[in-house]
N, CA, C and O atoms as a CHARMM CRD file, in Angstrom:
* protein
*
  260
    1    1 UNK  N    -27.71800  37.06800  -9.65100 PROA 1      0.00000
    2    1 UNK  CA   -26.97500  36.70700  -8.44000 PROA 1      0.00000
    3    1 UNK  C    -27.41900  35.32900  -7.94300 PROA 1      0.00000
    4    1 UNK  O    -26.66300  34.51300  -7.41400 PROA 1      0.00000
    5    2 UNK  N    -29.08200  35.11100  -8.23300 PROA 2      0.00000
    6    2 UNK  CA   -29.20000  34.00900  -7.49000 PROA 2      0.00000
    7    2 UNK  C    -29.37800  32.75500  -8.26900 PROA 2      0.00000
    8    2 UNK  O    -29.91500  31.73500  -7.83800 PROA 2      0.00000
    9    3 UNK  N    -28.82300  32.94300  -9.58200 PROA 3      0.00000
   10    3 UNK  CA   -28.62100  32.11400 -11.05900 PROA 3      0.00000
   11    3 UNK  C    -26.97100  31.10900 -10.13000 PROA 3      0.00000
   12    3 UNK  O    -26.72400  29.98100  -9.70500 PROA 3      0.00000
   13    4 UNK  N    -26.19500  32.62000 -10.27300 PROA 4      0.00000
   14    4 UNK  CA   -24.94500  32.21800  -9.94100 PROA 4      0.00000
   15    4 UNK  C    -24.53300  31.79300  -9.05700 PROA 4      0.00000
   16    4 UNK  O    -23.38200  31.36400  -8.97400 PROA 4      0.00000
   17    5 UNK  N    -25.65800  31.80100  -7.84200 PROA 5      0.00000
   18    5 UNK  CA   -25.42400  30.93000  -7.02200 PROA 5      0.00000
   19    5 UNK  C    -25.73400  29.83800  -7.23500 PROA 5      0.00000
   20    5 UNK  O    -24.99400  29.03800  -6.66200 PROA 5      0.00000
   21    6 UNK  N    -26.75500  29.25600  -7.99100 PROA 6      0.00000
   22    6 UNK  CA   -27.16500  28.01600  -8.08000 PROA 6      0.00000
   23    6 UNK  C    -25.98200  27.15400  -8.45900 PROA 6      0.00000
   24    6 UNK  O    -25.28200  26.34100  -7.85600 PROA 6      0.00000
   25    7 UNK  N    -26.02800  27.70600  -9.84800 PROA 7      0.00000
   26    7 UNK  CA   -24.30200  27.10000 -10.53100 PROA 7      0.00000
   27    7 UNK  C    -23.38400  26.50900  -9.56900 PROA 7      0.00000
   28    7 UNK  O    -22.98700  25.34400  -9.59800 PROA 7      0.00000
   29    8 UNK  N    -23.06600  27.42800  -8.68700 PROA 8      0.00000
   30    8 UNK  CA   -21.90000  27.22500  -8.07900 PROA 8      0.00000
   31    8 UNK  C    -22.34300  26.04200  -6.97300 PROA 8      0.00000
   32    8 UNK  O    -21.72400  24.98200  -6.88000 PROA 8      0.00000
   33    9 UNK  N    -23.27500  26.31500  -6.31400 PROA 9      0.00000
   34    9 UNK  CA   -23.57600  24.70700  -4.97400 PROA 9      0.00000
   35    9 UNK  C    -23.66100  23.57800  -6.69700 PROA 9      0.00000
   36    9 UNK  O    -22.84200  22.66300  -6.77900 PROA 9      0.00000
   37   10 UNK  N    -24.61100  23.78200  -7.81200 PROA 10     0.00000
   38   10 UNK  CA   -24.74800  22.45100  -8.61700 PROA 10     0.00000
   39   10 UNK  C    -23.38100  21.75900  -8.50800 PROA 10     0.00000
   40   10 UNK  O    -23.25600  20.65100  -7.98500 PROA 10     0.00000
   41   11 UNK  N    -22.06500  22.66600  -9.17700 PROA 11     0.00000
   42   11 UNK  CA   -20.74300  22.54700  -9.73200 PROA 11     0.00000
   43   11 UNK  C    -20.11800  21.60100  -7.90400 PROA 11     0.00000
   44   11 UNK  O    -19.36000  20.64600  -7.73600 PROA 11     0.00000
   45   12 UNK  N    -20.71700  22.27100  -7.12800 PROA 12     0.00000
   46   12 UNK  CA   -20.09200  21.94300  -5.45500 PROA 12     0.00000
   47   12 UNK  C    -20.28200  20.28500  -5.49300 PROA 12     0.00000
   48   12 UNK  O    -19.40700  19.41900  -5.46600 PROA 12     0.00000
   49   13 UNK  N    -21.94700  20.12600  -5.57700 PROA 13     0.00000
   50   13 UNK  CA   -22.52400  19.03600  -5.68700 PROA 13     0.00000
   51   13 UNK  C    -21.85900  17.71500  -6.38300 PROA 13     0.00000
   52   13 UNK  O    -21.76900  16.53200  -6.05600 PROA 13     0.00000
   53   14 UNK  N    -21.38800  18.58500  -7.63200 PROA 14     0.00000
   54   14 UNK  CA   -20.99800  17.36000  -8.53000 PROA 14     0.00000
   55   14 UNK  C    -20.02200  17.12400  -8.43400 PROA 14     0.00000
   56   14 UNK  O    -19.69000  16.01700  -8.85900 PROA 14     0.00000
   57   15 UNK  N    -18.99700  17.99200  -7.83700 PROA 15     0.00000
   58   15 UNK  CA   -17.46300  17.42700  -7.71500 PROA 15     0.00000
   59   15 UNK  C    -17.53700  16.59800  -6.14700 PROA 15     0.00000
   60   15 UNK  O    -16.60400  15.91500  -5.72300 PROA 15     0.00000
   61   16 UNK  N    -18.45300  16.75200  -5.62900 PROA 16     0.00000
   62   16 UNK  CA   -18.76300  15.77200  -4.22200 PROA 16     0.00000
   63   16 UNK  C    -19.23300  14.50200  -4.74100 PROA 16     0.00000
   64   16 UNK  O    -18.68300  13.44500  -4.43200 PROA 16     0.00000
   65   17 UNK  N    -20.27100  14.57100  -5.55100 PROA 17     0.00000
   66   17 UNK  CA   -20.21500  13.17900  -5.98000 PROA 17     0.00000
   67   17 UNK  C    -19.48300  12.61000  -6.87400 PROA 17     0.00000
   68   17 UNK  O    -19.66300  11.42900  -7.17000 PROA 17     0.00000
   69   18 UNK  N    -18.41500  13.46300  -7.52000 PROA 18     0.00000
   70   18 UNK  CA   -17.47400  12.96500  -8.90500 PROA 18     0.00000
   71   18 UNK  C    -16.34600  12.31900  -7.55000 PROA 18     0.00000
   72   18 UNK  O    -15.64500  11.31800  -7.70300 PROA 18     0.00000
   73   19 UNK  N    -16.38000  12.91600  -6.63300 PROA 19     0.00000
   74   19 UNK  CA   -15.17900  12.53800  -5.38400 PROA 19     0.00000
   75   19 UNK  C    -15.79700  11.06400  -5.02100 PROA 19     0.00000
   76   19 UNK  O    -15.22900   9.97700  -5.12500 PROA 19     0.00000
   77   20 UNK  N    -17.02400  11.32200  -4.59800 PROA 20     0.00000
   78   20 UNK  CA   -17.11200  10.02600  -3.30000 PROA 20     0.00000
   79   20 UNK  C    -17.77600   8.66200  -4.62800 PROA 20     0.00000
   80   20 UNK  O    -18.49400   7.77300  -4.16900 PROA 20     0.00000
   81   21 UNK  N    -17.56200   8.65400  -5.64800 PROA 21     0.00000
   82   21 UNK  CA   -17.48100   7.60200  -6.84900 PROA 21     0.00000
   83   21 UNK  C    -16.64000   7.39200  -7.05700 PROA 21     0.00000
   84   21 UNK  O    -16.60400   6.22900  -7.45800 PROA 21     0.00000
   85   22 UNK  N    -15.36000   8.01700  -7.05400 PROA 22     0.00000
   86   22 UNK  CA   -13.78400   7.60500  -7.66400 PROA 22     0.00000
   87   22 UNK  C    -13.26600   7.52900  -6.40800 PROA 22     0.00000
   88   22 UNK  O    -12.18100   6.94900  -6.34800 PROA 22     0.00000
   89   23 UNK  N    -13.72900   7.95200  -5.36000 PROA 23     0.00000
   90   23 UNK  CA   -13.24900   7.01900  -3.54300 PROA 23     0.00000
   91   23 UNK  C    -13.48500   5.48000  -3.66900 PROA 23     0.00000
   92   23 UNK  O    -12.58500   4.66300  -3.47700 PROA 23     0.00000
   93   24 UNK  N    -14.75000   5.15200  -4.00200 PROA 24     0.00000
   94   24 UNK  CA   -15.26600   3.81300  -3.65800 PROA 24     0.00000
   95   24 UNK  C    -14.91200   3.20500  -4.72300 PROA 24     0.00000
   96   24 UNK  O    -14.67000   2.01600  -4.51600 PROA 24     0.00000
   97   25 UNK  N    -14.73500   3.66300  -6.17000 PROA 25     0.00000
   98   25 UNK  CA   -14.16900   3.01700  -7.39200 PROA 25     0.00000
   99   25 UNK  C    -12.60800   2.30500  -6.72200 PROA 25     0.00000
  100   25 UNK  O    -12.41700   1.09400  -6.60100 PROA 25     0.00000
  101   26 UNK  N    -11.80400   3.18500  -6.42000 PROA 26     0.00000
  102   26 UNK  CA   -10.72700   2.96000  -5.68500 PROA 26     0.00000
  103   26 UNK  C    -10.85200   2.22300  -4.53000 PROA 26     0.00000
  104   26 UNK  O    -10.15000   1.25400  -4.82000 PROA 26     0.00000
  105   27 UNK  N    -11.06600   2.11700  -3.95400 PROA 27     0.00000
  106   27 UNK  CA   -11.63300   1.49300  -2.68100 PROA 27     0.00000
  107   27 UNK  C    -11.85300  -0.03900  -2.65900 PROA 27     0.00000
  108   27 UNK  O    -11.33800  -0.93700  -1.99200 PROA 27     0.00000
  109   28 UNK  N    -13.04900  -0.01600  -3.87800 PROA 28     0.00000
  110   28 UNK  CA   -13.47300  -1.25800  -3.72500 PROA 28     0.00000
  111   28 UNK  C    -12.42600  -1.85700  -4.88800 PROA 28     0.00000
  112   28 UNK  O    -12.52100  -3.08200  -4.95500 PROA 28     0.00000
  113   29 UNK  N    -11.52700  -1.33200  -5.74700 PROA 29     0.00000
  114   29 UNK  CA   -10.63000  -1.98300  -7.24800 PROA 29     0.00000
  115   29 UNK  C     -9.32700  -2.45500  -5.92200 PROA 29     0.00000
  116   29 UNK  O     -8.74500  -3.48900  -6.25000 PROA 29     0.00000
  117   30 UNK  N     -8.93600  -1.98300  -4.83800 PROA 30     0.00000
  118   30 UNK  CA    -8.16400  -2.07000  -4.24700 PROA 30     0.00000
  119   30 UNK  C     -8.45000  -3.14000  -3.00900 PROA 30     0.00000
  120   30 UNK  O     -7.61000  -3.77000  -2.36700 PROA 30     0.00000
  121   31 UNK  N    -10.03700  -3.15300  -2.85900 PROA 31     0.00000
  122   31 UNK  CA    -9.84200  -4.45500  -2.11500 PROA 31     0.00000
  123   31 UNK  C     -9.89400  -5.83000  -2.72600 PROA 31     0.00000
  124   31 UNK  O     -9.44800  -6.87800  -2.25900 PROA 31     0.00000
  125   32 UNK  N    -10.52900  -5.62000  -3.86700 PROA 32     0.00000
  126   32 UNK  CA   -10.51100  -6.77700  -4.60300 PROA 32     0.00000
  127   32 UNK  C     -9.01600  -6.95200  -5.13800 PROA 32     0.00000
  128   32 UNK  O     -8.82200  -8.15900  -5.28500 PROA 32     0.00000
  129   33 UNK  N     -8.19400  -6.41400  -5.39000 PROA 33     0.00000
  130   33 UNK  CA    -6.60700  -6.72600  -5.23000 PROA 33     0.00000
  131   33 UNK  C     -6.20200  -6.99500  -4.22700 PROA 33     0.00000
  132   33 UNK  O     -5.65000  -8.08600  -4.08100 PROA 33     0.00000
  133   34 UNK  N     -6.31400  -6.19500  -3.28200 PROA 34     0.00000
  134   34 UNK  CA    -6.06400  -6.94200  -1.81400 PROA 34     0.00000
  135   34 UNK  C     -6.30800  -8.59300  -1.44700 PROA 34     0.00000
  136   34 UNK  O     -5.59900  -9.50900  -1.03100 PROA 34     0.00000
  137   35 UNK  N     -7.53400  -8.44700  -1.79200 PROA 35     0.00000
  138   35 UNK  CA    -8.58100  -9.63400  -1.57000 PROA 35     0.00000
  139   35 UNK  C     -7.59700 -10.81900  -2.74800 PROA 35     0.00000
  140   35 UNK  O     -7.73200 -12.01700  -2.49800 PROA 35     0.00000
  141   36 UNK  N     -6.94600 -10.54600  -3.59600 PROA 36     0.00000
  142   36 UNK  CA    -6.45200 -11.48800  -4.50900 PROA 36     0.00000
  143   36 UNK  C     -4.99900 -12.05900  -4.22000 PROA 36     0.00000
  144   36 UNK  O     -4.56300 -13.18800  -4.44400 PROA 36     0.00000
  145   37 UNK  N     -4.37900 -10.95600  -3.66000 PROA 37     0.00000
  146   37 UNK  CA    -2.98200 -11.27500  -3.01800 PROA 37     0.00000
  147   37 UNK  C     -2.79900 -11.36000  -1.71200 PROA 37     0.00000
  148   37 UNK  O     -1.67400 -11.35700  -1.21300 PROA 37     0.00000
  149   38 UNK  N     -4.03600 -11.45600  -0.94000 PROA 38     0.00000
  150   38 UNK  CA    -4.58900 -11.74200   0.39800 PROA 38     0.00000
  151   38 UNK  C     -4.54600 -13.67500  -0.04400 PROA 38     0.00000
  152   38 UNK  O     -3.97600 -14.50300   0.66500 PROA 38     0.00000
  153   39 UNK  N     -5.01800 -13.88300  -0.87000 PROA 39     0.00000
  154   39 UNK  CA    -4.85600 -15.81800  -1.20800 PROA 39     0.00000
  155   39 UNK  C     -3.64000 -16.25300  -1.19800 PROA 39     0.00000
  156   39 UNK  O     -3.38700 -17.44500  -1.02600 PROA 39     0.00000
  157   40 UNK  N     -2.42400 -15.03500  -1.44100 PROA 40     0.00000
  158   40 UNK  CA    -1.02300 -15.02200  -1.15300 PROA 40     0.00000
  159   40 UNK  C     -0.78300 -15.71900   0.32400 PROA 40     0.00000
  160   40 UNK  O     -0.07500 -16.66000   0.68100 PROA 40     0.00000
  161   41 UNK  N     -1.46800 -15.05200   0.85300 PROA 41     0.00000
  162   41 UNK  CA    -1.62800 -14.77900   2.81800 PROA 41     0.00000
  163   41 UNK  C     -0.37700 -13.96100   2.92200 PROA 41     0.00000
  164   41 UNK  O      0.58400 -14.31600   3.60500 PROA 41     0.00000
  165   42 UNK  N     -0.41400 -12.95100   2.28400 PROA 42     0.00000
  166   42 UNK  CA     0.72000 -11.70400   2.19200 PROA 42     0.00000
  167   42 UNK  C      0.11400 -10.70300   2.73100 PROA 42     0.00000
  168   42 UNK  O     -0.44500  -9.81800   2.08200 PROA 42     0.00000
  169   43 UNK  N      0.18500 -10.77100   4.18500 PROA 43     0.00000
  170   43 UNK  CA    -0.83000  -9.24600   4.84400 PROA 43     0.00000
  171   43 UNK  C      0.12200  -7.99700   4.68400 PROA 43     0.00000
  172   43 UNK  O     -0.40500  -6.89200   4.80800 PROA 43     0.00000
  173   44 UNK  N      1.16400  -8.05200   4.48100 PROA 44     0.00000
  174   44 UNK  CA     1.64700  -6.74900   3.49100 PROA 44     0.00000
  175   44 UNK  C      1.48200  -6.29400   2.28300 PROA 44     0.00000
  176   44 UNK  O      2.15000  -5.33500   1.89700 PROA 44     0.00000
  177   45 UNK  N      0.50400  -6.94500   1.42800 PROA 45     0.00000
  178   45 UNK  CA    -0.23500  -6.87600   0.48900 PROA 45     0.00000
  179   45 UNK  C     -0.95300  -5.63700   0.98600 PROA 45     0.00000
  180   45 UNK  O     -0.86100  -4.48500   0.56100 PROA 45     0.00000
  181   46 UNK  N     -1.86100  -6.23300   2.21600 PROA 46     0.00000
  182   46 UNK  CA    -2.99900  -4.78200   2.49300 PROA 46     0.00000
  183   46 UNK  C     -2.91000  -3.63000   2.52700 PROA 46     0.00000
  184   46 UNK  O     -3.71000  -2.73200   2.26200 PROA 46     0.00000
  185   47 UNK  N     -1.27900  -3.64500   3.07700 PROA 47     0.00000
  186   47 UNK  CA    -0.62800  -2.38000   3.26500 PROA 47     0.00000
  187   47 UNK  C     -0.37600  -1.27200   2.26700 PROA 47     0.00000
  188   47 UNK  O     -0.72400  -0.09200   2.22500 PROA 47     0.00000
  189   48 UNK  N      0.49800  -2.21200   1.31300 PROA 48     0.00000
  190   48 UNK  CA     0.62300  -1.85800   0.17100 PROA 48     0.00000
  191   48 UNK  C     -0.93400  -0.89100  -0.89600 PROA 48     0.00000
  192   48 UNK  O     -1.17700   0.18500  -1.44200 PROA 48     0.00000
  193   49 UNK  N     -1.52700  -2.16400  -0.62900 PROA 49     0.00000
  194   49 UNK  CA    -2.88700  -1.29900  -1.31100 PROA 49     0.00000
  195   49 UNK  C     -3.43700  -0.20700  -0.65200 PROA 49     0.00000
  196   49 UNK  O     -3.76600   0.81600  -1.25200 PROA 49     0.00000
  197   50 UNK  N     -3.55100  -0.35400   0.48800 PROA 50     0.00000
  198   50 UNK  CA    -4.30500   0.91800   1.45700 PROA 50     0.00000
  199   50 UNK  C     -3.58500   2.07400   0.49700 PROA 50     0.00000
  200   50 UNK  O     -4.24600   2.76000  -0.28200 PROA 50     0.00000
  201   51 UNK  N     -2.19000   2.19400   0.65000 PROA 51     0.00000
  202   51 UNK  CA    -1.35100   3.14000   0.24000 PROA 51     0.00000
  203   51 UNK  C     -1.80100   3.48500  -1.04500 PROA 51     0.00000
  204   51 UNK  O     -2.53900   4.42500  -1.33900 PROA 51     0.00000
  205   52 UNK  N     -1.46500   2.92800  -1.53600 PROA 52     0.00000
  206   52 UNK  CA    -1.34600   3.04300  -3.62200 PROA 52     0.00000
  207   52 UNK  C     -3.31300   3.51400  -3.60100 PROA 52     0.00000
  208   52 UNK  O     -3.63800   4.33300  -4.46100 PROA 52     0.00000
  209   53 UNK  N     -4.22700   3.09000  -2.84300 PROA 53     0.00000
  210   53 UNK  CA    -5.30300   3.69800  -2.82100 PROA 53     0.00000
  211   53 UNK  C     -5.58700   4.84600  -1.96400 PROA 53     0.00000
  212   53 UNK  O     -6.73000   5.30300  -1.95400 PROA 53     0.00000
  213   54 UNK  N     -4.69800   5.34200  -1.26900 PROA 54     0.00000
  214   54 UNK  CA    -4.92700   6.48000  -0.57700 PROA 54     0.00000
  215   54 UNK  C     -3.67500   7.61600  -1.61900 PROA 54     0.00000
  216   54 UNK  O     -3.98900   8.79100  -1.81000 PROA 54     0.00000
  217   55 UNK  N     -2.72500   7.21900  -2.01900 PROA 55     0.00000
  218   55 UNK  CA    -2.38400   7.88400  -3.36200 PROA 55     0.00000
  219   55 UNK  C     -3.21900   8.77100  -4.38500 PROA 55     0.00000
  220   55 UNK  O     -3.33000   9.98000  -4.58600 PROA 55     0.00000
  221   56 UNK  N     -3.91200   7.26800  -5.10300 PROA 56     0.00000
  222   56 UNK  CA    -4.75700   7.61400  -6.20800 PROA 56     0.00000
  223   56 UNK  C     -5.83900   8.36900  -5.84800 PROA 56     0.00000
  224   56 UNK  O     -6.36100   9.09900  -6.69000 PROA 56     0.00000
  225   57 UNK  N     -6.49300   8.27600  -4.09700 PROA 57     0.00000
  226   57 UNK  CA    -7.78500   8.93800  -3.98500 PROA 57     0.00000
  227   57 UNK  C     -7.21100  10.51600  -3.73800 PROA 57     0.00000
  228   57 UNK  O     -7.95600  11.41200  -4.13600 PROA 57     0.00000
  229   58 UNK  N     -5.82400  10.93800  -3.05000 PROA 58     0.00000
  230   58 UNK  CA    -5.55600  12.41100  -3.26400 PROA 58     0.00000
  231   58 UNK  C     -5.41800  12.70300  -4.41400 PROA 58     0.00000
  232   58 UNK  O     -5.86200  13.80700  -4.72800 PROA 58     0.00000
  233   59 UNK  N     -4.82000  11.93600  -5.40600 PROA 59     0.00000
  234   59 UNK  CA    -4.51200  12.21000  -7.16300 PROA 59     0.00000
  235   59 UNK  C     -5.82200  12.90100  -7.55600 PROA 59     0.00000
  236   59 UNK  O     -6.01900  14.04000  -7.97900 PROA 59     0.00000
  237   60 UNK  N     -6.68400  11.86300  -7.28800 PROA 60     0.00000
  238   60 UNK  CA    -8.44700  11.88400  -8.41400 PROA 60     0.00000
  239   60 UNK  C     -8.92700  13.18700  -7.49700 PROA 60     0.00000
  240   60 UNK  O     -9.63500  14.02000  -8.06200 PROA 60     0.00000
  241   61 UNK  N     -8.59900  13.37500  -6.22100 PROA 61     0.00000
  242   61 UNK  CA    -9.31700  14.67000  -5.65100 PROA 61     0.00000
  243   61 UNK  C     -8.88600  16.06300  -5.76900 PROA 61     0.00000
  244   61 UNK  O     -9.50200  17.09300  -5.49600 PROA 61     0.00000
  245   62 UNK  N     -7.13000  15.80600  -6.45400 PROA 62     0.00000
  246   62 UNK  CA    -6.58400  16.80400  -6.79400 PROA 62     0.00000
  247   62 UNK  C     -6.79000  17.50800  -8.44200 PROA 62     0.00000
  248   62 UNK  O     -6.39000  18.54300  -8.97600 PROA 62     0.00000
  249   63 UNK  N     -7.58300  16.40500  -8.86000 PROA 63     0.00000
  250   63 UNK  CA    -7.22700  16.73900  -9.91400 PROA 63     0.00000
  251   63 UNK  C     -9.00800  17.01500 -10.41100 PROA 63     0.00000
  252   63 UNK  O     -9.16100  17.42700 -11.56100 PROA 63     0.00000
  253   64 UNK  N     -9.98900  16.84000  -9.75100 PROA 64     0.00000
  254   64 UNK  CA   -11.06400  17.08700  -9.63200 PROA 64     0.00000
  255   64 UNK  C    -11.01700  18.84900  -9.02300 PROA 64     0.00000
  256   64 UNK  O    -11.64200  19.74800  -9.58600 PROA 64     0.00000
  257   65 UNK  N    -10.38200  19.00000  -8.12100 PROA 65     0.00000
  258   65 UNK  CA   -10.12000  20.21700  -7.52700 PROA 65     0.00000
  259   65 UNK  C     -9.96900  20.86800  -8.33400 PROA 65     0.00000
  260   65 UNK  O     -9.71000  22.05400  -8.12900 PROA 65     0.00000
């Protein structure tokens, strides 16, 4: 019982950190695009990315799930 609990917080653990690595992977791949079509001075650029990175971060969490 208390095997199987371990497992299960480890498995908890790692999909928390498999999450908050493919947040900031995303995060930071999206500001540095931002940051590139920001030299545009296209502040609907930001917009755009926020989005397409708040997309991909439910995608990667859904699919981690």
């Amino acid at each position: 019982m208390i095997k199987t609990m371990a497992v299960i917080k480890t498995a908890g653990m790692a999909k928390h950190v498999a999450r908050t690595v493919a947040y900031h992977g995303i995060k930071r791949a999206g500001i540095k695009a931002a940051g590139f079509l920001g030299l545009l001075h296209n502040p609907l650029s930001w917009v755009i990315f926020a989005i397409i990175g708040y997309l991909a971060f439910r995608l990667v969490g859904k699919l981690i799930k």
